[in-house]
PDB file of C-alpha atoms and ligand atoms in Angstrom:
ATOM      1  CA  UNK D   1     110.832  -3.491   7.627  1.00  0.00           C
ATOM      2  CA  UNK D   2     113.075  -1.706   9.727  1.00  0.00           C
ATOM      3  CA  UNK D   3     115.657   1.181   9.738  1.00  0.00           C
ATOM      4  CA  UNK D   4     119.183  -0.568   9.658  1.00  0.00           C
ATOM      5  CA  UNK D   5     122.529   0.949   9.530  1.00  0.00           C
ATOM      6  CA  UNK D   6     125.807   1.328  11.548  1.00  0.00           C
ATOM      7  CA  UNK D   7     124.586   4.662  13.550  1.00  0.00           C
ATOM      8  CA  UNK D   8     120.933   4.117  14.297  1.00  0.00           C
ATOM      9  CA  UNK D   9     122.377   0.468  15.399  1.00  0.00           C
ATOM     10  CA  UNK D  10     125.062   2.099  18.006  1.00  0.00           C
ATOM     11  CA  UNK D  11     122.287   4.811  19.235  1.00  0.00           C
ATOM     12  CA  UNK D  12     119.741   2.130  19.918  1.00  0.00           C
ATOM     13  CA  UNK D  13     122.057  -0.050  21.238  1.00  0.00           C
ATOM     14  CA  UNK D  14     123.251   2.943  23.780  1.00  0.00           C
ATOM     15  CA  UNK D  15     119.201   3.345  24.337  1.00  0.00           C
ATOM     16  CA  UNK D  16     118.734  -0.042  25.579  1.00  0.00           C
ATOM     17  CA  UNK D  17     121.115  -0.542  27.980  1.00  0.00           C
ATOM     18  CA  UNK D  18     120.515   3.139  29.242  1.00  0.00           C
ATOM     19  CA  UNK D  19     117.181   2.528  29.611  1.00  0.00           C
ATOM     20  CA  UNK D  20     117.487  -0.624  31.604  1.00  0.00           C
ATOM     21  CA  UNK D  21     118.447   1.501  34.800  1.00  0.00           C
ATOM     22  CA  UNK D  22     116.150   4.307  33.465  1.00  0.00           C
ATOM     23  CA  UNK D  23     113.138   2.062  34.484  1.00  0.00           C
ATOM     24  CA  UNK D  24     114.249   0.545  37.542  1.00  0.00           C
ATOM     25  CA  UNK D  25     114.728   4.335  38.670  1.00  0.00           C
ATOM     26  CA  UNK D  26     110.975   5.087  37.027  1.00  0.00           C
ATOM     27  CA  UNK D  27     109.740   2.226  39.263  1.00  0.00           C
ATOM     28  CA  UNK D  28     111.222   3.878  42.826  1.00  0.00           C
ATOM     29  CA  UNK D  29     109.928   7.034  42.102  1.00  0.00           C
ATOM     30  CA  UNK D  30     106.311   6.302  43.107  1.00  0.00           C
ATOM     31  CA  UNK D  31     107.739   5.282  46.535  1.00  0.00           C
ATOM     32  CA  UNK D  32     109.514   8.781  46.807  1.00  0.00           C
ATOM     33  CA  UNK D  33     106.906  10.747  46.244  1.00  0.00           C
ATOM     34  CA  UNK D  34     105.591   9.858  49.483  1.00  0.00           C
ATOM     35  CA  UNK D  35     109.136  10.651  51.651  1.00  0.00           C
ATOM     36  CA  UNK D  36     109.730  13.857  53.264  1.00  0.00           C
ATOM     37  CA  UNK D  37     113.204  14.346  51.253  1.00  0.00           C
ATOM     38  CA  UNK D  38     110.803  14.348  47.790  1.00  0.00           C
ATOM     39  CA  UNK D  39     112.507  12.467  44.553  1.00  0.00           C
ATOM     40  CA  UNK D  40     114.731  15.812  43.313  1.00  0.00           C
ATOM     41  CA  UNK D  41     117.721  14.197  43.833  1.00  0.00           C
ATOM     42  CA  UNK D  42     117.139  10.837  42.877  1.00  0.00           C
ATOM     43  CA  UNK D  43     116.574  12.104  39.333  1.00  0.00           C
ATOM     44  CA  UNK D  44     119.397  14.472  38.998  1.00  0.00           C
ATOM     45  CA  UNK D  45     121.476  10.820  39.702  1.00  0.00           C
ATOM     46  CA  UNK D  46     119.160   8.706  37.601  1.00  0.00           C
ATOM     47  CA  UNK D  47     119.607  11.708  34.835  1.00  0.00           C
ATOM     48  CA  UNK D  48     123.754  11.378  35.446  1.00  0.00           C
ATOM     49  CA  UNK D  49     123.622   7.806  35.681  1.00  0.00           C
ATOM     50  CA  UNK D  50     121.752   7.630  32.668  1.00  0.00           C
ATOM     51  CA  UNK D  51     123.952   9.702  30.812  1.00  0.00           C
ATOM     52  CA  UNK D  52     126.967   7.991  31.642  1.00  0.00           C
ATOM     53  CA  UNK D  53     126.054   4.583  30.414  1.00  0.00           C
ATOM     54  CA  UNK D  54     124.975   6.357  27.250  1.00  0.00           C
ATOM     55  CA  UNK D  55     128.187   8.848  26.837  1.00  0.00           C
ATOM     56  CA  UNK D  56     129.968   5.049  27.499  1.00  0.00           C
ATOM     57  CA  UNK D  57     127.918   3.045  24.602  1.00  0.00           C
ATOM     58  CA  UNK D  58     128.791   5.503  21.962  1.00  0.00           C
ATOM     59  CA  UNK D  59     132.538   6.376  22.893  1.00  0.00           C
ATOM     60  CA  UNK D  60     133.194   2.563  22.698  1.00  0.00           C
ATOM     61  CA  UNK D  61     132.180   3.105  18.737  1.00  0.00           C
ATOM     62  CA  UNK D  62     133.713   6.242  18.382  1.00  0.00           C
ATOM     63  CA  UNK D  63     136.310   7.975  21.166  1.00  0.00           C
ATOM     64  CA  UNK D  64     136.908  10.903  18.825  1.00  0.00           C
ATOM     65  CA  UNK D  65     133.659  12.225  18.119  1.00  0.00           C
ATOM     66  CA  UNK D  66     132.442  15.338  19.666  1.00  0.00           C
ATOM     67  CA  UNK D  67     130.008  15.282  22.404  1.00  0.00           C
ATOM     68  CA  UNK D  68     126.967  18.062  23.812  1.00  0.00           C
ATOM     69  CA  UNK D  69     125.482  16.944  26.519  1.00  0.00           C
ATOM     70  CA  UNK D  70     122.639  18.402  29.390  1.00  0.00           C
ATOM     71  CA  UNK D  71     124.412  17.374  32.265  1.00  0.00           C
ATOM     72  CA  UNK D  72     128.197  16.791  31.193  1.00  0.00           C
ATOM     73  CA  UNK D  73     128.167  20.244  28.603  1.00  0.00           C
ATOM     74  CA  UNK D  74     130.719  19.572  25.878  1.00  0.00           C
ATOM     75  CA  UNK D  75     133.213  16.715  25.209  1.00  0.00           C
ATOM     76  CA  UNK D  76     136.107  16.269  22.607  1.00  0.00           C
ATOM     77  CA  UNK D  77     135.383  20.221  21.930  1.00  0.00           C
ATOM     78  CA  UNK D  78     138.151  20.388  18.952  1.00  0.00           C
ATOM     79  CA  UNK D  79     135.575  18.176  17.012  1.00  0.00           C
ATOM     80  CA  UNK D  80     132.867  20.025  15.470  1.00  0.00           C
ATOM     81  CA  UNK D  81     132.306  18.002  12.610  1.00  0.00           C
ATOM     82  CA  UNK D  82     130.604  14.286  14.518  1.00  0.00           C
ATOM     83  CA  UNK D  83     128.748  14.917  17.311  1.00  0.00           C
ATOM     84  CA  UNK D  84     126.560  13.339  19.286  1.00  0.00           C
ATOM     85  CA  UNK D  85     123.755  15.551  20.871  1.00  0.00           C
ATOM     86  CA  UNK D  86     122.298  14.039  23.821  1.00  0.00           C
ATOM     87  CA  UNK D  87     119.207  14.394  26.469  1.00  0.00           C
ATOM     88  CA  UNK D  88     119.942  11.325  29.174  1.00  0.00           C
ATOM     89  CA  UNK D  89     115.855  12.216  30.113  1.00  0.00           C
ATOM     90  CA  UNK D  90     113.501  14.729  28.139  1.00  0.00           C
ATOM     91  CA  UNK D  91     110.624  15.695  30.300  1.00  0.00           C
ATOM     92  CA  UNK D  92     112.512  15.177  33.572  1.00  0.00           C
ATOM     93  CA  UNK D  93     109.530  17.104  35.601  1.00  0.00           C
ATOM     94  CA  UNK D  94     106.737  13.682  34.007  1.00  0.00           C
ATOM     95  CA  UNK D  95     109.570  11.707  35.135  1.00  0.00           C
ATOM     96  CA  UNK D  96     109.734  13.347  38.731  1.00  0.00           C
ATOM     97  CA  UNK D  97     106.276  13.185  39.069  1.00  0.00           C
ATOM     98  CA  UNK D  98     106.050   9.393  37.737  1.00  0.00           C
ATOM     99  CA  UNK D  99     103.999  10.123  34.680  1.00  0.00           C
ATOM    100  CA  UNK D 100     105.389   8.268  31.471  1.00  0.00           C
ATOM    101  CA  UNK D 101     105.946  10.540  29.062  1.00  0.00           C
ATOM    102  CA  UNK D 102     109.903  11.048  28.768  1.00  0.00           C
ATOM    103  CA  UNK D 103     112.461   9.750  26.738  1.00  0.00           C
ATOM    104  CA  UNK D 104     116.150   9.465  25.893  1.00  0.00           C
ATOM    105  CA  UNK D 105     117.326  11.463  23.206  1.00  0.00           C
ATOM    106  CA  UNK D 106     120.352  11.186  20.617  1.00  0.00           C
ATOM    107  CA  UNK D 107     120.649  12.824  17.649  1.00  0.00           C
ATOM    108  CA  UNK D 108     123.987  12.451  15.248  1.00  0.00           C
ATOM    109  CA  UNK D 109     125.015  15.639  13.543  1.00  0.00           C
ATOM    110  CA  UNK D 110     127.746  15.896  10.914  1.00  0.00           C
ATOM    111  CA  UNK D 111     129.218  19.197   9.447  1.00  0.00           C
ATOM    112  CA  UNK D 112     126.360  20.788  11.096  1.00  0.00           C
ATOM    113  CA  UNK D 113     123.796  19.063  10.116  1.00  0.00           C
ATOM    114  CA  UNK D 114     121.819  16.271  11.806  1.00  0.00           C
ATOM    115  CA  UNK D 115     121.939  12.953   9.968  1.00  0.00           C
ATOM    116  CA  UNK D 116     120.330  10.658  12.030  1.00  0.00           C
ATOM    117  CA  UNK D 117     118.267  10.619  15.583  1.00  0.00           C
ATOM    118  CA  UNK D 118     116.670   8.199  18.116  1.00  0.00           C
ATOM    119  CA  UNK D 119     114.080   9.240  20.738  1.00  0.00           C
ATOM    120  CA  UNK D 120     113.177   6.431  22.981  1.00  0.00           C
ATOM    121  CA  UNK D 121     109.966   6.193  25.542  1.00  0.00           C
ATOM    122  CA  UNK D 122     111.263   3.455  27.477  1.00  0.00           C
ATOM    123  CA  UNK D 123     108.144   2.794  29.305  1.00  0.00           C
ATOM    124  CA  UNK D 124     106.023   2.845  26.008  1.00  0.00           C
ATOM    125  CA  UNK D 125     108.510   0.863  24.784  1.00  0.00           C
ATOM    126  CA  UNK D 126     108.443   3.294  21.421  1.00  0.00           C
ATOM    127  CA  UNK D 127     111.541   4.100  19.608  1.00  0.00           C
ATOM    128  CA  UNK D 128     111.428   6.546  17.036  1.00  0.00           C
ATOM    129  CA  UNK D 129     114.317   6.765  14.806  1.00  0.00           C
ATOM    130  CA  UNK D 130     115.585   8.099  10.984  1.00  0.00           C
ATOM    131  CA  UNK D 131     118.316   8.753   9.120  1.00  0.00           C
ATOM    132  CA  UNK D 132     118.714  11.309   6.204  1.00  0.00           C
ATOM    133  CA  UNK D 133     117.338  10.148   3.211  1.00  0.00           C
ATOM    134  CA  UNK D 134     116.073   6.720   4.689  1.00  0.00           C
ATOM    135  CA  UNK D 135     112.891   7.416   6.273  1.00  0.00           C
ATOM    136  CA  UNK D 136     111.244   7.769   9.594  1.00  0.00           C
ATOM    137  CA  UNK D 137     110.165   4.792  12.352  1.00  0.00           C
ATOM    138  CA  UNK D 138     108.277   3.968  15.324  1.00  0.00           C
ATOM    139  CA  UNK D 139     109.487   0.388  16.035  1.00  0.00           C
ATOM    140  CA  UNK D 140     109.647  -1.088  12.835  1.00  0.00           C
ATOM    141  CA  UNK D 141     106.703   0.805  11.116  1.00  0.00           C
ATOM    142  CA  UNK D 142     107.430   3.503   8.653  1.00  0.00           C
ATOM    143  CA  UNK D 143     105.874   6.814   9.944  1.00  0.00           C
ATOM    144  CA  UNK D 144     104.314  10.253   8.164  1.00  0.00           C
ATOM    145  CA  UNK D 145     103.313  12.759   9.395  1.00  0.00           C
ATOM    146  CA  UNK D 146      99.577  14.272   9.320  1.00  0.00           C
ATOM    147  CA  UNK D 147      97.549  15.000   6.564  1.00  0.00           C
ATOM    148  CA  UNK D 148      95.536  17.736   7.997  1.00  0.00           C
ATOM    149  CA  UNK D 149      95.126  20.907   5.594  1.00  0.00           C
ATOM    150  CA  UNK D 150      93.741  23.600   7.491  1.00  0.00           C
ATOM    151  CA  UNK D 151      95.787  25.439  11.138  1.00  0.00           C
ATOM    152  CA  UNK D 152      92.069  25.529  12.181  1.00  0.00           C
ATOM    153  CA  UNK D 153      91.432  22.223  12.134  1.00  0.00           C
ATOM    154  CA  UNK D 154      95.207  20.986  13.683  1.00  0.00           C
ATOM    155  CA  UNK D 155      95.825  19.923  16.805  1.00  0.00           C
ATOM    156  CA  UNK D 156      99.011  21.187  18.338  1.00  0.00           C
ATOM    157  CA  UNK D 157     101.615  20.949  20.907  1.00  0.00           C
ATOM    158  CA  UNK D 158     103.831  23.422  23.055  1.00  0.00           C
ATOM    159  CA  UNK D 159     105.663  23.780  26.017  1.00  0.00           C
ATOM    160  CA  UNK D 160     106.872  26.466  28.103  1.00  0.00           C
ATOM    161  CA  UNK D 161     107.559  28.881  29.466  1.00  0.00           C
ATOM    162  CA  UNK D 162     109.980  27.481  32.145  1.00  0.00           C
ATOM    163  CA  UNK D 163     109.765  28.947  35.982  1.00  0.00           C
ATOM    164  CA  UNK D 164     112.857  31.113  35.232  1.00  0.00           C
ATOM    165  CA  UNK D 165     111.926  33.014  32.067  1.00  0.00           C
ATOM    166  CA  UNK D 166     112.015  36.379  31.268  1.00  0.00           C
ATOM    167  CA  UNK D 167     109.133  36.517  28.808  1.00  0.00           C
ATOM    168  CA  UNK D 168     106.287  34.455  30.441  1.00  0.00           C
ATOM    169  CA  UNK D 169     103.922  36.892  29.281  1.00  0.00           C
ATOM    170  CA  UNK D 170     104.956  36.884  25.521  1.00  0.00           C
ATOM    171  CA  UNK D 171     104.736  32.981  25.517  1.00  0.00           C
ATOM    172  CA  UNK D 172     101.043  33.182  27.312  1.00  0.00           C
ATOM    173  CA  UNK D 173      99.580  35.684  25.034  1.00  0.00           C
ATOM    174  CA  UNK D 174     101.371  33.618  22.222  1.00  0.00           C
ATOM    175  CA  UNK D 175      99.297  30.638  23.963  1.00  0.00           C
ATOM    176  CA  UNK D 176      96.040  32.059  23.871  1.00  0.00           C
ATOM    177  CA  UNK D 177      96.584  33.626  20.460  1.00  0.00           C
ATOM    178  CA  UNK D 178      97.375  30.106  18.696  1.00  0.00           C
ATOM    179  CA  UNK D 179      94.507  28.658  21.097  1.00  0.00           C
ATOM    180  CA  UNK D 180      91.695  30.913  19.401  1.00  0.00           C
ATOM    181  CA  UNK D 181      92.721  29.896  15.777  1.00  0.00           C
ATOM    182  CA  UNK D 182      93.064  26.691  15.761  1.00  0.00           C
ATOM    183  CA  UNK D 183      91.156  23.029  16.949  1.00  0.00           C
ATOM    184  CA  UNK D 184      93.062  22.762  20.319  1.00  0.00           C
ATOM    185  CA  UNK D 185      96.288  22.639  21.804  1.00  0.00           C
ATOM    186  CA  UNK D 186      98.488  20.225  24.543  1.00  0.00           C
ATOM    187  CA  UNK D 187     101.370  20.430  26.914  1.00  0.00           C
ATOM    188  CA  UNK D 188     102.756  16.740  27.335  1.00  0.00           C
ATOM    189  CA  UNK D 189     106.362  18.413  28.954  1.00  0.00           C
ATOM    190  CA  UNK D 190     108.746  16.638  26.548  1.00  0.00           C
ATOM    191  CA  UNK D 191     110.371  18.184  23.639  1.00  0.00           C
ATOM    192  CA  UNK D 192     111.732  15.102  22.510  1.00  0.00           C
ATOM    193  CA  UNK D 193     108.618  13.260  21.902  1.00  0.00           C
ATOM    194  CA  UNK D 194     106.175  16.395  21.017  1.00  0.00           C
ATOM    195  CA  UNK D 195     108.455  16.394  17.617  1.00  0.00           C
ATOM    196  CA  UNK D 196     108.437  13.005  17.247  1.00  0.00           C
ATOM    197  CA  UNK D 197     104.253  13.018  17.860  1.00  0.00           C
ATOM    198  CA  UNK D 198     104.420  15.093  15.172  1.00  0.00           C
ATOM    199  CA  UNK D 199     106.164  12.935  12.869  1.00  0.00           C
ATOM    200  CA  UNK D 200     104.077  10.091  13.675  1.00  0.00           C
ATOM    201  CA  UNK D 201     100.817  12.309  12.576  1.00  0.00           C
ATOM    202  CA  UNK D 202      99.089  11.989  16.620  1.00  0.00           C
ATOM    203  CA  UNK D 203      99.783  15.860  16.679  1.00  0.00           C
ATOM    204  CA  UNK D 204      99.825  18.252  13.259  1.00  0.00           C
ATOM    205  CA  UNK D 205     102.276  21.242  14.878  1.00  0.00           C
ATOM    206  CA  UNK D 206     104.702  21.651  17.341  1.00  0.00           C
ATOM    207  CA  UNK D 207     106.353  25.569  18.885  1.00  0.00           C
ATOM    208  CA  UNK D 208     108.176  25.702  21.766  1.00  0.00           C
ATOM    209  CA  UNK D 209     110.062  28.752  22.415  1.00  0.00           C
ATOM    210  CA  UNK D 210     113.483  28.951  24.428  1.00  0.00           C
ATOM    211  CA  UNK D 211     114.702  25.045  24.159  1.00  0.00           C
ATOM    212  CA  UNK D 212     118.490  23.663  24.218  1.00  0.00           C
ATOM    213  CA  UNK D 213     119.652  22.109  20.800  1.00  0.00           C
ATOM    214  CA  UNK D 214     119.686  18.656  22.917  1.00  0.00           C
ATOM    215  CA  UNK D 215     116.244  18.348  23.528  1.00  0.00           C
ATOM    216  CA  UNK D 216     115.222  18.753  19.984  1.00  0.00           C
ATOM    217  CA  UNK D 217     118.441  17.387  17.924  1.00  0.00           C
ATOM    218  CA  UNK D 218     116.940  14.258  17.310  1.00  0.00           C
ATOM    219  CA  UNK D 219     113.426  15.120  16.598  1.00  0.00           C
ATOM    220  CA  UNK D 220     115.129  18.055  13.634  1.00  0.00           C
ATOM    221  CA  UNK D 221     116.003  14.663  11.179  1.00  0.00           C
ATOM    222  CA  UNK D 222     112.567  12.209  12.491  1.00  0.00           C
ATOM    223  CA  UNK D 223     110.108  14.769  11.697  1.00  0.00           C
ATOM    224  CA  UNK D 224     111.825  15.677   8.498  1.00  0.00           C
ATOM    225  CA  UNK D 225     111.776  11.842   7.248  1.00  0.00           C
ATOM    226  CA  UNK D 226     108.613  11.728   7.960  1.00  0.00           C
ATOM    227  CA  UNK D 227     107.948  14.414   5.478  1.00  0.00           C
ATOM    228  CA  UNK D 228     107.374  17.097   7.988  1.00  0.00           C
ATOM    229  CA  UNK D 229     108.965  21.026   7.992  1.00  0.00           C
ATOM    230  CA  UNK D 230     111.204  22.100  10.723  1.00  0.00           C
ATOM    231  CA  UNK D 231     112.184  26.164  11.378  1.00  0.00           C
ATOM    232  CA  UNK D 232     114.168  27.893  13.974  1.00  0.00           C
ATOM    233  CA  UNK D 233     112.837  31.194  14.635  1.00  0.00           C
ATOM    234  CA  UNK D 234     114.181  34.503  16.452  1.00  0.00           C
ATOM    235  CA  UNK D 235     117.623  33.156  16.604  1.00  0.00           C
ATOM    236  CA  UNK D 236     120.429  34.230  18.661  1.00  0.00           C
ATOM    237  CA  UNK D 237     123.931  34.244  16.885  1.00  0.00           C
ATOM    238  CA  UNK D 238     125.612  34.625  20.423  1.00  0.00           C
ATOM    239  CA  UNK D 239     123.570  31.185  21.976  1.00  0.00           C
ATOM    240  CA  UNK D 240     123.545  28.724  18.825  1.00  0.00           C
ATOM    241  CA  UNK D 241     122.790  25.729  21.298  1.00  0.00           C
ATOM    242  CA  UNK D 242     119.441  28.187  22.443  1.00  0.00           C
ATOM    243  CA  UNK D 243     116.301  27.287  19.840  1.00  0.00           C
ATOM    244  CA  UNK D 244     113.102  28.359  19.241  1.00  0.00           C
ATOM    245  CA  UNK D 245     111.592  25.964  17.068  1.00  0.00           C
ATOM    246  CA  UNK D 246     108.270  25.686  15.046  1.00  0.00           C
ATOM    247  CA  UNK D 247     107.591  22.147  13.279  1.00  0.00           C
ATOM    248  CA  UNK D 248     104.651  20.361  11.787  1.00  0.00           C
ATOM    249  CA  UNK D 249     103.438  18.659   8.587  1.00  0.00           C
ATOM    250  CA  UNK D 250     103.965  20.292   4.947  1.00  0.00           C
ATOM    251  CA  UNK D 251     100.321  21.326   4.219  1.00  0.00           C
ATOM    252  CA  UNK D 252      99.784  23.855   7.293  1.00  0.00           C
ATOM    253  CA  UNK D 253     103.439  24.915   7.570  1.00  0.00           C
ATOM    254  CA  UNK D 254     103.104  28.344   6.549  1.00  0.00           C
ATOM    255  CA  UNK D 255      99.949  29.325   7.960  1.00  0.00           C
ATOM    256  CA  UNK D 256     101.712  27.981  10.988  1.00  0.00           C
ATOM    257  CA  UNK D 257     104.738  30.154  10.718  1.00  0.00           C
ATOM    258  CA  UNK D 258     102.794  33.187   9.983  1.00  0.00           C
ATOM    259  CA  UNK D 259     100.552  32.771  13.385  1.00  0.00           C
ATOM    260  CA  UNK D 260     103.746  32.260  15.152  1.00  0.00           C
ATOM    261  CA  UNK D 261     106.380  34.652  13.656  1.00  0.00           C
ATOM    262  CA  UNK D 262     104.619  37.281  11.944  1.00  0.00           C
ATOM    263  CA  UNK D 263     102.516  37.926  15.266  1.00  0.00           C
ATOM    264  CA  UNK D 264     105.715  38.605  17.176  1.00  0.00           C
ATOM    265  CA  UNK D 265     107.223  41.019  14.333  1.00  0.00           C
ATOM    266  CA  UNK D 266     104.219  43.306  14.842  1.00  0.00           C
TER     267      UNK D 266
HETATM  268  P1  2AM A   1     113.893  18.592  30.237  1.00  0.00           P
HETATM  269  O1  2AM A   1     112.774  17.758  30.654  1.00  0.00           O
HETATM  270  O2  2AM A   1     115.087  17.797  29.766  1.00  0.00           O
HETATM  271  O3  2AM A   1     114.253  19.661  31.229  1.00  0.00           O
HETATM  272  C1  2AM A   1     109.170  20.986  28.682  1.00  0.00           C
HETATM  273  O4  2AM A   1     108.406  22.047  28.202  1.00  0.00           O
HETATM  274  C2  2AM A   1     110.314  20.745  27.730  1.00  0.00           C
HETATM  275  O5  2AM A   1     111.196  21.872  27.754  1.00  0.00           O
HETATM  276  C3  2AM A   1     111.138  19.548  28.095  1.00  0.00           C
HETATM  277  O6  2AM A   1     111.589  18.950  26.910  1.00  0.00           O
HETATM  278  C4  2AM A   1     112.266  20.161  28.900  1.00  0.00           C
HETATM  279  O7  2AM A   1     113.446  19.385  28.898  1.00  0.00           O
HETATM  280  C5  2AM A   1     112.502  21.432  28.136  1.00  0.00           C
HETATM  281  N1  2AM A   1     113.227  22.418  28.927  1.00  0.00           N
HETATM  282  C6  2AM A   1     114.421  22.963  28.578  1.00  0.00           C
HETATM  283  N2  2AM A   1     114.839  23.804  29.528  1.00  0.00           N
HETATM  284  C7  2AM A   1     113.921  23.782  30.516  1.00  0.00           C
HETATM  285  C8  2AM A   1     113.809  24.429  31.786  1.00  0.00           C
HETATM  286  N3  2AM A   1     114.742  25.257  32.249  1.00  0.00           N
HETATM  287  N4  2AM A   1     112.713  24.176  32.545  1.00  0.00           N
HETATM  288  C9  2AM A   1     111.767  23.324  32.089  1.00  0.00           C
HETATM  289  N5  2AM A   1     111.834  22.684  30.902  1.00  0.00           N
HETATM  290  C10 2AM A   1     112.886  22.909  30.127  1.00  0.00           C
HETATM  291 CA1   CA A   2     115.425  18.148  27.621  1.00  0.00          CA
END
């Protein structure tokens, strides 16, 4: 069984072919490392290029729909109600450093709300993909999230903060406070794919705070078809593409939200 319908078939159709380049360019980055110049550039055109082939894929299906991209920003602005909401590379720092844990990231969001979502790990070769109301995939295998009951028993995942932020010290004691209550926690350095770990039960919770709607648009619908809750905390009215999200399965949700949110109304 697989998940089949007109979107999920354009967005993974858009994935392949932009992934095709995406792994030549994963395969010359080893051979950078080594040269004075160092691979920053190479990605910023392997992220463009990527993007472009992907921005191409989906405008063949659909040259009106609305478009909110990392590197190109907005396209077809006067359409708020289809957009796509893309990330050309999540985890662009394992990519520069030739470590395999990125992906591509669409998400499809109607009316404001995201319907359907594909994150891709091209060198895993795992695509993880739903639509609302149809369930969530890895390849062609239905996927849940955990069934863990306890926050001390969970295993999470975070990220952050990034070099330029202006409350490292809030997200570190955050860090070590979550760390003392609960089994362990990760940093893998991709949005994208900590969500969609989380759908697929190999993590229990996910927090990251200051994110861009792109890198978690598509995980929002996968971990929810996977039966997992999704909430956007400490938001800012004046930067709705800014997020600070909290996810992870149903049973440890609120004990989850209370470590994270209550802690920081204190
Ligand atoms: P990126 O790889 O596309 O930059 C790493 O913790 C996660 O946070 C990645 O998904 C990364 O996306 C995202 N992120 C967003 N803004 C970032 C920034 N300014 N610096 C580092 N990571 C950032
Ligand atoms: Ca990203």
């Amino acid at each position: 069984m697989r998940l089949n319908s007109p979107k999920i078939n354009i967005i993974n159709k858009a994935c392949i072919k932009a992934s095709r380049s995406l792994i030549r360019d994963f395969g010359e980055i080893e051979k950078l490392q080594v040269s004075t110049k160092g691979p920053g550039d190479f990605v910023t055109s392997a992220d463009r290029r990527t993007e472009k082939i992907i921005i191409e894929e989906l405008q063949k299906a659909h040259p009106d729909y609305g478009i909110i991209t990392e590197e190109s920003g907005i396209i077809n602005k006067s359409n708020i109600q289809n957009r796509w909401i893309i990330d050309p590379i999540d985890g662009t720092m394992n990519f520069m450093n030739g470590i395999p844990q990125f992906a591509i990231s669409i998400g499809y969001e109607e009316e404001n709300e995201i319907k359907c979502g594909v994150i891709f790990n091209p060198i895993m070769n795992e695509m993880f993909c739903a639509e609302k109301g149809n369930g969530a995939y890895l390849n062609n295998s239905r996927i849940r999230v955990s069934n863990k009951k306890k926050i001390k028993d969970s295993l999470l995942v975070t990220g952050g903060p990034k070099q330029a932020s202006k409350i490292k010290d809030k997200i570190f004691s955050e860090y070590i406070n979550v760390s003392t209550k609960v089994s362990n926690v990760r940093k893998f350095g991709s949005a994208a794919l900590d969500m969609a770990y989380v759908a697929c039960g190999r993590f229990d919770g996910y927090w990251q705070r200051e994110l861009n709607y792109w890198d978690i648009a598509a995980g929002i619908i996968i971990l929810k078809e996977a039966g997992g809750f999704v909430k956007f905390f400490e938001e800012e009215p004046n930067f709705p593409l800014k997020k600070n999200i909290l996810a992870s399965n149903s049973n440890i949700h609120d004990e989850f939200s209370e470590l994270i949110i209550k802690k920081n109304i204190e």
